[in-house]
Coordinates of C-alpha atoms in Angstrom, one line a residue:
Chain K
M1 CA 99.0 104.5 140.8
A2 CA 102.7 104.0 140.0
Y3 CA 103.4 107.0 137.8
D4 CA 107.1 107.0 138.7
K5 CA 108.0 103.7 137.2
T6 CA 109.4 103.7 133.7
L7 CA 107.9 101.6 130.9
G8 CA 111.0 99.5 130.7
E9 CA 110.8 98.6 134.4
L10 CA 107.1 97.8 134.1
L11 CA 107.6 95.6 131.1
R12 CA 110.3 93.6 132.8
E13 CA 108.0 93.2 135.8
Q14 CA 105.5 91.7 133.4
G15 CA 108.0 89.2 132.2
I16 CA 108.7 90.8 128.8
T17 CA 112.2 89.9 127.5
R18 CA 114.6 92.4 126.1
R19 CA 114.4 90.5 122.7
G20 CA 110.6 90.7 122.7
F21 CA 110.7 94.4 123.6
L22 CA 113.1 95.2 120.8
K23 CA 111.0 93.2 118.4
F24 CA 108.1 95.4 119.2
C25 CA 110.2 98.5 118.7
A26 CA 111.3 97.3 115.3
T27 CA 107.8 96.5 114.3
T28 CA 106.6 99.9 115.4
A29 CA 109.5 101.5 113.5
S30 CA 108.6 99.6 110.3
M31 CA 104.9 100.4 110.8
M32 CA 105.6 104.1 111.0
A33 CA 107.9 103.8 107.9
L34 CA 111.0 104.9 110.0
S35 CA 114.5 103.8 109.2
P36 CA 116.0 100.8 111.1
S37 CA 118.4 103.2 112.7
M38 CA 115.5 104.6 114.7
V39 CA 114.8 101.3 116.5
P40 CA 117.4 101.9 119.3
K41 CA 116.0 105.4 119.7
I42 CA 112.4 104.1 120.0
A43 CA 113.7 101.4 122.5
A44 CA 115.6 104.0 124.6
A45 CA 112.7 106.4 124.6
L46 CA 110.1 103.7 125.5
E47 CA 112.5 102.2 128.1
N48 CA 112.7 105.5 129.9
A49 CA 109.2 106.7 129.3
K50 CA 107.3 107.5 132.5
R51 CA 104.1 105.7 132.7
P52 CA 101.7 108.3 131.2
S53 CA 98.2 108.8 132.5
V54 CA 95.6 108.0 129.9
I55 CA 92.0 109.0 130.2
W56 CA 89.5 107.4 127.8
L57 CA 86.1 109.1 127.5
S58 CA 83.3 107.4 125.6
F59 CA 80.5 109.5 124.1
Q60 CA 78.0 108.6 121.4
E61 CA 79.6 105.3 120.4
C62 CA 78.9 101.6 120.1
T63 CA 81.9 100.4 122.1
G64 CA 83.2 98.8 118.8
C65 CA 86.5 100.7 119.1
T66 CA 87.1 99.3 122.6
E67 CA 86.0 95.8 121.4
S68 CA 88.4 96.0 118.5
L69 CA 91.3 97.0 120.8
T70 CA 90.6 94.4 123.5
R71 CA 89.4 91.4 121.5
S72 CA 91.8 91.3 118.6
H73 CA 94.8 90.8 120.8
S74 CA 95.2 87.7 122.9
P75 CA 98.2 88.7 125.1
T76 CA 100.5 90.3 122.6
I77 CA 103.2 92.7 123.5
E78 CA 101.0 95.6 122.2
K79 CA 98.4 94.7 124.7
L80 CA 100.9 94.7 127.5
I81 CA 102.3 98.0 126.4
F82 CA 98.7 99.2 126.6
D83 CA 98.4 97.7 130.1
V84 CA 101.4 99.5 131.4
I85 CA 100.0 102.8 130.2
S86 CA 98.1 104.0 133.2
L87 CA 94.6 103.8 131.8
D88 CA 93.0 105.8 134.7
H89 CA 89.6 106.1 133.3
H90 CA 87.7 103.9 130.8
H91 CA 84.0 103.3 131.4
T92 CA 83.9 99.9 129.7
L93 CA 87.1 98.4 131.0
M94 CA 86.9 99.8 134.6
A95 CA 85.9 97.5 137.4
A96 CA 84.5 100.3 139.4
S97 CA 81.1 101.9 138.9
G98 CA 79.1 104.8 140.2
Y99 CA 80.7 107.7 142.0
G100 CA 84.1 105.8 142.2
V101 CA 84.4 106.2 138.5
D102 CA 83.9 109.9 138.5
E103 CA 86.3 110.2 141.4
A104 CA 89.0 108.3 139.5
L105 CA 88.5 110.6 136.5
H106 CA 88.8 113.8 138.5
D107 CA 91.8 112.4 140.5
A108 CA 93.7 111.5 137.4
M109 CA 92.9 114.8 135.8
K110 CA 94.0 116.7 138.8
E111 CA 97.2 114.7 139.5
N112 CA 98.4 114.8 135.9
Y113 CA 97.1 118.2 134.8
G114 CA 98.7 119.3 131.6
K115 CA 100.3 115.9 131.0
Y116 CA 97.7 113.3 130.5
L117 CA 96.6 111.9 127.1
L118 CA 93.0 112.1 126.4
L119 CA 91.5 109.4 124.3
V120 CA 88.0 109.9 123.0
D121 CA 85.7 107.5 121.2
G122 CA 82.2 108.5 120.1
S123 CA 80.8 111.8 118.8
I124 CA 79.4 114.7 120.8
P125 CA 75.8 115.7 120.5
V126 CA 75.4 119.5 120.4
G127 CA 71.9 119.6 119.0
N128 CA 70.6 118.8 122.5
P129 CA 73.2 117.8 125.2
A130 CA 70.6 115.6 126.9
Y131 CA 71.0 113.0 124.1
S132 CA 74.1 111.7 125.8
T133 CA 75.1 112.3 129.4
I134 CA 77.3 110.5 131.9
S135 CA 76.3 111.0 135.6
G136 CA 74.2 113.8 134.5
V137 CA 77.1 115.6 132.9
S138 CA 76.7 116.3 129.2
N139 CA 79.3 114.9 126.8
L140 CA 80.1 118.5 125.7
D141 CA 80.8 119.6 129.2
Q142 CA 82.9 116.6 130.0
L143 CA 85.0 116.9 126.9
T144 CA 85.6 120.6 127.4
E145 CA 86.6 120.0 131.0
A146 CA 88.9 117.0 130.3
A147 CA 90.5 118.7 127.3
K148 CA 91.7 121.6 129.4
G149 CA 94.4 119.6 131.2
A150 CA 95.3 117.2 128.3
A151 CA 98.7 117.2 126.7
A152 CA 97.1 115.9 123.5
I153 CA 93.9 114.3 122.4
V154 CA 93.5 111.2 120.4
S155 CA 90.2 110.7 118.7
I156 CA 89.7 107.0 118.5
G157 CA 87.4 105.9 115.7
T158 CA 85.5 107.7 113.0
C159 CA 82.7 109.0 115.4
A160 CA 85.2 110.9 117.5
A161 CA 87.4 111.9 114.5
F162 CA 84.7 112.9 112.0
G163 CA 81.2 112.4 113.7
G164 CA 80.8 108.9 112.2
I165 CA 77.5 107.1 112.2
P166 CA 75.7 109.5 114.7
H167 CA 76.7 112.3 112.3
A168 CA 75.1 110.5 109.3
N169 CA 72.3 112.3 107.5
P170 CA 69.9 113.6 109.0
N171 CA 72.1 113.7 112.1
P172 CA 69.3 113.8 114.7
T173 CA 71.5 114.6 117.7
G174 CA 73.6 117.2 116.0
A175 CA 76.6 115.0 116.5
V176 CA 80.1 116.6 115.9
A177 CA 83.7 115.4 116.0
V178 CA 86.1 116.3 118.9
S179 CA 88.0 118.6 116.5
D180 CA 84.8 120.6 116.0
I181 CA 84.7 121.6 119.6
I182 CA 88.3 121.6 120.9
K183 CA 90.5 124.1 119.0
D184 CA 93.4 124.8 121.3
K185 CA 94.9 121.3 121.8
P186 CA 96.8 119.0 119.5
I187 CA 94.4 116.4 118.2
I188 CA 95.2 113.3 116.3
N189 CA 92.5 111.4 114.5
V190 CA 92.8 107.6 114.5
S191 CA 89.7 106.9 112.3
G192 CA 88.1 103.7 111.3
C193 CA 85.0 101.9 112.3
P194 CA 86.7 100.5 114.3
P195 CA 90.3 101.5 113.9
I196 CA 93.0 98.8 113.5
P197 CA 94.3 98.0 117.0
V198 CA 98.0 98.2 116.1
V199 CA 97.3 101.7 114.6
I200 CA 96.0 102.8 118.0
T201 CA 99.0 101.4 119.9
G202 CA 101.4 102.6 117.1
V203 CA 100.2 106.1 117.5
L204 CA 100.6 106.0 121.3
A205 CA 104.0 104.5 121.0
Q206 CA 105.1 107.2 118.6
F207 CA 103.7 109.9 120.9
L208 CA 105.7 108.3 123.8
T209 CA 108.8 108.0 121.7
F210 CA 109.0 111.4 120.2
G211 CA 106.9 113.3 122.7
K212 CA 105.1 114.9 119.8
L213 CA 102.4 114.1 117.4
P214 CA 103.3 112.3 114.2
E215 CA 103.1 113.8 110.7
M216 CA 99.4 114.0 109.8
D217 CA 97.3 114.3 106.6
E218 CA 94.8 116.9 105.8
L219 CA 92.2 115.1 108.0
G220 CA 94.5 115.0 111.0
R221 CA 95.4 111.3 110.7
P222 CA 98.9 110.0 111.1
K223 CA 100.4 109.6 107.6
A224 CA 102.3 106.5 108.7
F225 CA 99.0 104.6 108.8
F226 CA 96.6 106.6 106.7
G227 CA 99.0 107.7 104.0
Q228 CA 98.2 104.8 101.7
N229 CA 95.3 104.2 99.5
I230 CA 93.4 100.9 99.9
H231 CA 92.9 100.7 96.1
D232 CA 96.6 101.2 95.5
R233 CA 97.5 98.5 98.0
C234 CA 94.7 96.1 97.2
Y235 CA 95.8 92.6 96.0
R236 CA 92.8 92.6 93.7
R237 CA 94.0 95.7 91.8
P238 CA 95.3 93.7 88.8
F239 CA 91.7 92.6 88.1
Y240 CA 90.6 96.2 88.1
E241 CA 93.2 97.0 85.5
R242 CA 92.1 94.0 83.4
G243 CA 88.5 94.9 83.6
Q244 CA 87.5 91.8 85.5
F245 CA 84.8 92.5 88.1
A246 CA 82.5 90.5 90.4
E247 CA 79.0 91.5 89.4
T248 CA 77.3 89.8 92.3
F249 CA 78.6 88.3 95.6
D250 CA 78.2 84.8 94.4
D251 CA 79.0 84.8 90.7
E252 CA 82.1 83.3 89.0
G253 CA 84.0 86.6 89.3
A254 CA 83.4 86.7 93.1
K255 CA 84.6 83.1 93.4
K256 CA 87.7 83.9 91.4
G257 CA 88.5 86.9 93.6
W258 CA 88.0 89.6 91.0
C259 CA 87.7 93.3 91.8
L260 CA 84.8 94.4 93.9
F261 CA 84.5 98.0 92.4
K262 CA 81.1 97.2 90.8
L263 CA 79.8 95.9 94.1
G264 CA 80.4 99.3 95.7
C265 CA 84.0 99.0 97.0
K266 CA 85.1 102.4 98.3
G267 CA 88.8 101.5 98.3
P268 CA 89.8 104.1 95.7
V269 CA 88.8 107.0 98.1
T270 CA 89.8 105.3 101.3
Y271 CA 93.1 105.8 103.2
N272 CA 93.9 103.2 105.8
A273 CA 96.3 100.4 106.6
C274 CA 93.8 97.5 106.2
A275 CA 95.3 96.2 102.9
T276 CA 98.8 96.0 104.4
M277 CA 98.3 95.3 108.1
K278 CA 95.1 93.4 107.9
W279 CA 92.9 92.4 110.8
N280 CA 92.8 89.7 113.5
E281 CA 96.6 89.5 113.8
G282 CA 97.1 89.8 110.1
T283 CA 94.6 87.0 109.2
S284 CA 92.4 88.8 106.7
W285 CA 90.6 92.0 105.9
P286 CA 87.2 92.9 104.4
V287 CA 88.2 92.8 100.7
E288 CA 90.0 89.5 101.2
S289 CA 86.9 88.0 102.7
G290 CA 84.9 89.1 99.6
H291 CA 83.3 92.3 100.6
G292 CA 84.1 95.7 99.3
C293 CA 85.7 98.4 101.4
L294 CA 83.1 100.6 103.1
G295 CA 85.5 103.5 103.4
C296 CA 85.0 103.5 107.2
S297 CA 88.1 105.6 108.0
E298 CA 86.8 108.5 105.8
P299 CA 84.5 111.3 107.0
N300 CA 80.8 110.9 106.1
F301 CA 81.4 107.3 104.9
W302 CA 77.8 106.6 105.8
D303 CA 76.5 109.1 103.3
M304 CA 78.6 108.2 100.3
G305 CA 75.7 107.0 98.2
G306 CA 75.1 103.5 99.5
F307 CA 77.6 100.8 100.4
Y308 CA 76.7 98.7 97.4
N309 CA 76.6 101.4 94.7
S310 CA 79.8 101.8 92.9
L311 CA 81.8 104.9 93.5
S312 CA 81.3 106.3 90.0
T313 CA 77.5 106.4 90.3
P314 CA 75.8 109.6 91.5
T315 CA 74.4 109.9 95.0
I316 CA 71.2 111.5 93.7
D317 CA 68.5 110.1 91.5
I318 CA 69.8 111.4 88.2
A319 CA 66.8 110.1 86.1
K320 CA 64.5 112.2 88.3
T321 CA 66.6 115.4 88.1
A322 CA 67.0 114.8 84.3
A323 CA 63.2 114.4 84.0
A324 CA 62.7 117.7 85.8
G325 CA 65.2 119.3 83.4
L326 CA 63.4 117.7 80.5
A327 CA 60.0 119.0 81.6
A328 CA 61.3 122.5 82.2
G329 CA 63.2 122.5 78.9
A330 CA 60.2 121.3 77.0
A331 CA 57.9 124.0 78.5
V332 CA 60.4 126.8 77.9
G333 CA 61.3 125.4 74.5
V334 CA 57.7 125.3 73.3
A335 CA 57.1 128.8 74.6
A336 CA 60.3 130.1 73.0
G337 CA 59.4 128.2 69.7
A338 CA 56.0 129.8 69.7
L339 CA 57.4 133.2 70.3
N340 CA 59.9 132.7 67.4
R341 CA 57.1 131.6 65.1
R342 CA 54.9 134.6 66.1
K343 CA 57.8 136.9 65.4
K344 CA 58.3 135.2 62.0
N345 CA 54.6 135.4 61.1
K346 CA 54.5 139.0 62.2
A347 CA 57.4 139.9 60.0
A348 CA 55.8 138.1 57.1
R349 CA 52.6 140.0 57.6
E350 CA 54.2 143.3 57.9
H351 CA 56.4 142.7 54.9
E352 CA 55.5 145.2 52.1
T353 CA 55.7 143.9 48.7
V354 CA 57.9 146.0 46.4
T355 CA 56.8 146.0 42.8
I356 CA 58.8 146.9 39.7
N357 CA 56.9 150.1 39.5
D358 CA 58.0 151.1 43.0
L359 CA 61.5 150.5 42.1
E360 CA 61.3 152.5 38.9
K361 CA 59.6 155.4 40.8
G362 CA 62.5 155.3 43.3
A363 CA 65.0 155.3 40.5
K364 CA 63.4 158.4 38.8
S365 CA 63.2 160.5 41.9
Chain I
M1 CA 85.8 122.0 102.6
T2 CA 87.5 118.6 102.9
S3 CA 88.2 116.3 99.9
V4 CA 85.3 114.0 101.0
E5 CA 82.8 116.9 101.3
F6 CA 83.9 118.1 97.9
L7 CA 83.5 114.7 96.4
Q8 CA 80.1 114.3 98.0
W9 CA 79.0 117.7 96.6
V10 CA 80.0 116.9 93.0
R11 CA 78.5 113.4 93.1
G12 CA 75.3 114.8 94.5
P13 CA 74.0 118.4 94.3
G14 CA 76.7 119.4 91.8
L15 CA 75.9 116.7 89.4
A16 CA 72.1 117.3 89.9
I17 CA 72.5 121.0 89.0
A18 CA 74.7 120.1 85.9
S19 CA 72.3 117.5 84.6
I20 CA 69.3 119.7 85.0
I21 CA 71.0 122.5 83.1
F22 CA 72.2 120.0 80.5
V23 CA 68.8 118.4 79.8
F24 CA 67.0 121.7 80.1
G25 CA 69.4 123.4 77.7
M26 CA 69.4 120.6 75.1
T27 CA 65.6 120.2 75.1
L28 CA 65.2 124.0 74.7
K29 CA 67.8 124.2 71.9
V30 CA 66.4 121.2 70.0
L31 CA 62.8 122.3 70.3
E32 CA 63.6 125.8 69.2
I33 CA 65.4 124.5 66.1
F34 CA 62.6 122.1 65.2
M35 CA 59.9 124.7 65.8
L36 CA 61.4 127.1 63.4
G37 CA 60.0 124.9 60.7
R38 CA 60.9 124.9 57.0
K39 CA 59.2 126.5 54.0
K40 CA 56.8 124.4 52.2
N41 CA 58.4 122.7 49.2
L42 CA 56.2 123.6 46.2
A43 CA 58.1 121.5 43.7
E44 CA 57.3 118.0 42.6
L45 CA 59.2 115.6 44.9
R46 CA 61.7 113.2 43.3
S47 CA 61.4 111.0 46.4
S48 CA 60.3 111.4 50.0
G49 CA 64.0 112.1 50.9
V50 CA 63.8 110.1 54.1
K51 CA 66.1 107.3 52.9
E52 CA 68.6 109.8 51.5
G53 CA 68.5 111.6 54.8
F54 CA 69.7 108.6 56.7
R55 CA 72.2 107.8 54.0
T56 CA 73.8 111.2 54.4
I57 CA 74.2 110.7 58.1
I58 CA 76.5 107.9 57.3
T59 CA 78.2 109.2 54.1
R60 CA 79.2 112.5 55.8
F61 CA 81.4 110.5 58.1
G62 CA 83.7 110.2 55.1
A63 CA 85.2 112.9 53.0
V64 CA 83.4 114.7 50.3
D65 CA 85.9 114.3 47.5
R66 CA 89.5 113.3 47.0
F67 CA 90.7 116.8 46.5
T68 CA 89.2 118.1 49.7
T69 CA 90.4 115.0 51.5
R70 CA 94.0 115.6 50.5
R71 CA 93.9 119.3 51.4
T72 CA 92.3 118.7 54.8
M73 CA 94.0 115.4 55.7
F74 CA 95.3 116.9 59.0
T75 CA 91.9 117.9 60.1
H76 CA 90.5 114.5 59.1
I77 CA 93.0 112.4 60.9
T78 CA 93.2 114.5 64.1
G79 CA 89.4 115.0 64.2
W80 CA 88.8 111.3 63.9
V81 CA 91.4 110.3 66.4
F82 CA 90.2 112.6 69.2
H83 CA 86.5 111.9 68.5
V84 CA 87.1 108.1 68.7
G85 CA 89.3 108.7 71.7
L86 CA 86.5 110.6 73.4
F87 CA 84.0 107.9 72.6
V88 CA 86.3 105.2 74.0
A89 CA 87.1 107.1 77.2
I90 CA 83.5 108.1 77.8
F91 CA 81.6 105.0 76.9
L92 CA 84.1 102.1 77.3
L93 CA 85.6 102.6 80.8
T94 CA 84.0 100.5 83.5
P95 CA 83.4 103.3 86.1
H96 CA 81.7 105.3 83.4
I97 CA 79.5 102.3 82.3
E98 CA 78.5 101.9 85.9
L99 CA 77.4 105.5 85.9
F100 CA 75.3 105.0 82.7
K101 CA 73.9 101.8 84.1
S102 CA 72.8 103.6 87.3
F103 CA 70.2 105.7 85.4
L104 CA 69.7 103.7 82.1
G105 CA 69.2 100.4 83.9
F106 CA 71.6 98.5 81.5
G107 CA 75.3 98.4 80.8
W108 CA 77.6 97.0 78.1
P109 CA 81.1 95.4 78.1
A110 CA 84.0 97.6 78.9
L111 CA 87.6 97.7 77.6
P112 CA 90.5 96.8 79.9
T113 CA 91.6 99.9 81.8
A114 CA 95.1 99.9 80.3
I115 CA 93.7 100.3 76.7
V116 CA 91.4 103.1 77.7
D117 CA 94.4 104.7 79.4
F118 CA 96.5 104.4 76.2
V119 CA 93.6 105.9 74.1
T120 CA 93.3 108.7 76.6
V121 CA 97.0 109.7 76.2
I122 CA 96.6 109.6 72.4
T123 CA 93.5 111.8 72.7
L124 CA 95.2 114.3 75.0
I125 CA 98.2 114.6 72.6
T126 CA 95.9 115.0 69.6
L127 CA 93.9 117.7 71.3
L128 CA 97.1 119.6 72.1
I129 CA 98.2 119.2 68.4
I130 CA 94.8 120.5 67.3
L131 CA 95.1 123.5 69.6
F132 CA 98.6 124.2 68.4
H133 CA 97.4 124.0 64.8
R134 CA 94.5 126.4 65.5
I135 CA 96.9 128.9 67.0
T136 CA 99.7 128.6 64.4
N137 CA 97.6 128.4 61.2
P138 CA 96.9 132.0 60.2
V139 CA 93.6 131.3 58.5
L140 CA 92.3 129.1 61.3
R141 CA 93.4 131.6 63.9
Y142 CA 91.6 134.4 62.1
L143 CA 88.4 132.4 62.0
S144 CA 88.6 131.3 65.6
V145 CA 86.6 133.1 68.2
G146 CA 86.8 132.9 72.0
E147 CA 84.2 130.2 72.2
D148 CA 86.4 127.8 70.1
Y149 CA 89.0 128.0 72.9
V150 CA 86.4 127.6 75.7
V151 CA 85.1 124.5 74.0
W152 CA 88.6 123.1 73.7
V153 CA 89.2 123.6 77.4
L154 CA 85.9 122.1 78.3
T155 CA 86.7 119.0 76.3
F156 CA 90.4 118.8 77.4
L157 CA 89.8 119.2 81.1
P158 CA 87.7 116.1 81.8
M159 CA 90.2 114.0 79.8
L160 CA 93.2 115.4 81.7
T161 CA 91.6 115.2 85.1
G162 CA 90.4 111.7 84.4
Y163 CA 93.9 110.7 83.4
M164 CA 95.4 112.4 86.5
A165 CA 92.8 110.7 88.8
Y166 CA 93.5 107.3 87.4
H167 CA 97.3 107.7 87.9
H168 CA 96.9 109.5 91.3
L169 CA 99.0 112.4 90.0
F170 CA 100.0 115.3 92.3
F171 CA 96.9 115.2 94.6
P172 CA 95.1 112.5 96.7
Y173 CA 92.7 110.5 94.6
T174 CA 89.6 111.8 96.5
W175 CA 90.4 115.4 95.4
L176 CA 91.3 114.2 91.8
L177 CA 88.0 112.3 91.5
G178 CA 86.1 115.3 92.7
I179 CA 87.9 117.6 90.3
H180 CA 87.3 115.2 87.5
I181 CA 83.6 115.0 88.1
L182 CA 83.4 118.8 88.6
S183 CA 85.1 119.3 85.2
V184 CA 82.4 117.0 83.6
C185 CA 79.7 119.0 85.5
I186 CA 81.1 122.2 84.0
L187 CA 81.2 120.6 80.6
M188 CA 77.6 119.5 80.9
A189 CA 76.3 122.8 82.1
L190 CA 77.9 124.7 79.2
F191 CA 77.3 122.0 76.6
P192 CA 73.9 123.2 75.4
F193 CA 75.0 126.8 75.0
T194 CA 78.1 126.3 73.0
K195 CA 79.2 124.6 69.7
L196 CA 79.3 121.3 71.6
T197 CA 75.7 120.8 70.8
H198 CA 76.9 119.5 67.4
A199 CA 77.3 116.2 69.2
V200 CA 73.5 116.0 69.0
T201 CA 72.4 118.4 66.2
L202 CA 74.9 117.0 63.8
F203 CA 72.6 114.0 63.1
F204 CA 69.6 116.2 62.5
S205 CA 71.3 118.6 60.2
R206 CA 73.0 115.8 58.2
W207 CA 69.6 114.1 57.8
Y208 CA 68.0 117.4 56.6
N209 CA 70.8 117.9 54.1
G210 CA 70.2 114.4 52.7
Y211 CA 66.4 114.8 52.9
M212 CA 66.3 118.0 50.9
G213 CA 68.9 116.8 48.4
G214 CA 66.8 113.6 48.0
Q215 CA 63.7 115.5 47.2
K216 CA 65.3 117.6 44.4
G217 CA 65.8 116.6 40.8
V218 CA 63.7 114.7 38.3
K219 CA 62.2 111.3 38.8
Q220 CA 63.7 108.7 36.5

């Protein structure tokens, strides 16, 4: 492994022109909402960055995050940048198998102890570690061991960031996020199911450039990509304001591209870059293709009361709970009413009639 | 607790608790009132009073007489404005109609969001004016009890938080939506045990007034 070569040298070896490289730096700067004056700084930092060792661990996941990263980019500069990062261990992308894989992992960990970036996709089962093991080693043990020597951890995808689908109710494996286990390392959550590829590369580029983690939101996500609300950036927003909604997926409203709120769009509570960066090299994104946002970059998105129920509806059966309240209220109400009546009748019974004679007697004495 | 967990709680268990208390409390209250019964009317009835009862429900929306109207013009106008405002905000905003539809099974047309937003601002201002009037008017202030202020806060908060949520003011929308729903949950839970029950009992009591008035007098 050539850890000694700089990123600039490696890029030139791969035939990337200076112009192409600067273009990438400018794109990265604008993605991260940095001023244009930062472009040379990014270029200089990336140029001289040593090829960092990256270890990618996959736990309870569907490989969707890796698929997203690899498929969506036919050779773009982002992909090449990713290639020149020394990806020393990645189950899916490695040619090796068996003991060689474990060896590569341990070698990389040993050689770059304290310096490597640990990328994790998938959640970790803590209910019973046997639900997910690699070479007989539980996910929990592997993560704890690999985290020890990591400079920082990047949780790729909602499963690693927040538990994701394995964490969905009733969470049979006791799945948790990386941040639930590792407390002493800087962790950055690149959530999404899957995350947008340029967001992954953007975060890595930022880490390489500044040598530190970017500014993050309350959920540990880089604000540059997760600081914007889908609903606020949605091109269908004017229809929401006007009260024009698609009622079904094939009605007139749907054909006219009206707002998908009533069809369960979770855009208002979702923070991601889909509406601005889009997918498949900026071709489209879910809302543009006519389907509401699932809110996949948010924790517990699987348990937000159904993908096709609108955000303002309750996640519980309100008619059922109201019926329980009605039954209890009726029972207690009738009992209270009966008690009140008894009290009233008793008072009437015990009421002593005062005659005029009694009053006269009282007045005399 | 993250914003998402908070939102999940208020949309699920929180709302369930609030709606159980609301329905339980209102059923209890209404049943208790009805079961108190009324004394038998021994006099000859002028009419059954049923028709007059319904008429009074409508007529009491207006003022009693010109003199009273003039004297209480402020209360009339502000009262009408904020009650209509509440009606518009609660029943004519799309997300709210979706909520009603989810358990009633049917919906109705909504107003454009911008109009509801405008009405909400007017309602908020009117509610503030009403509070100011209550505090500054010596008679009203003397008559006011703690509950009057609690009820004002309970009504004002859902409107304010709803407005803030719509405009994404100060906090992320997820928090604001959660806080808005929580404020409604608190309103629902306290509704049956405060003066707010007038929203339901008003119709019964008006009907009774008309009903009893209709029975009195001599048949022509």
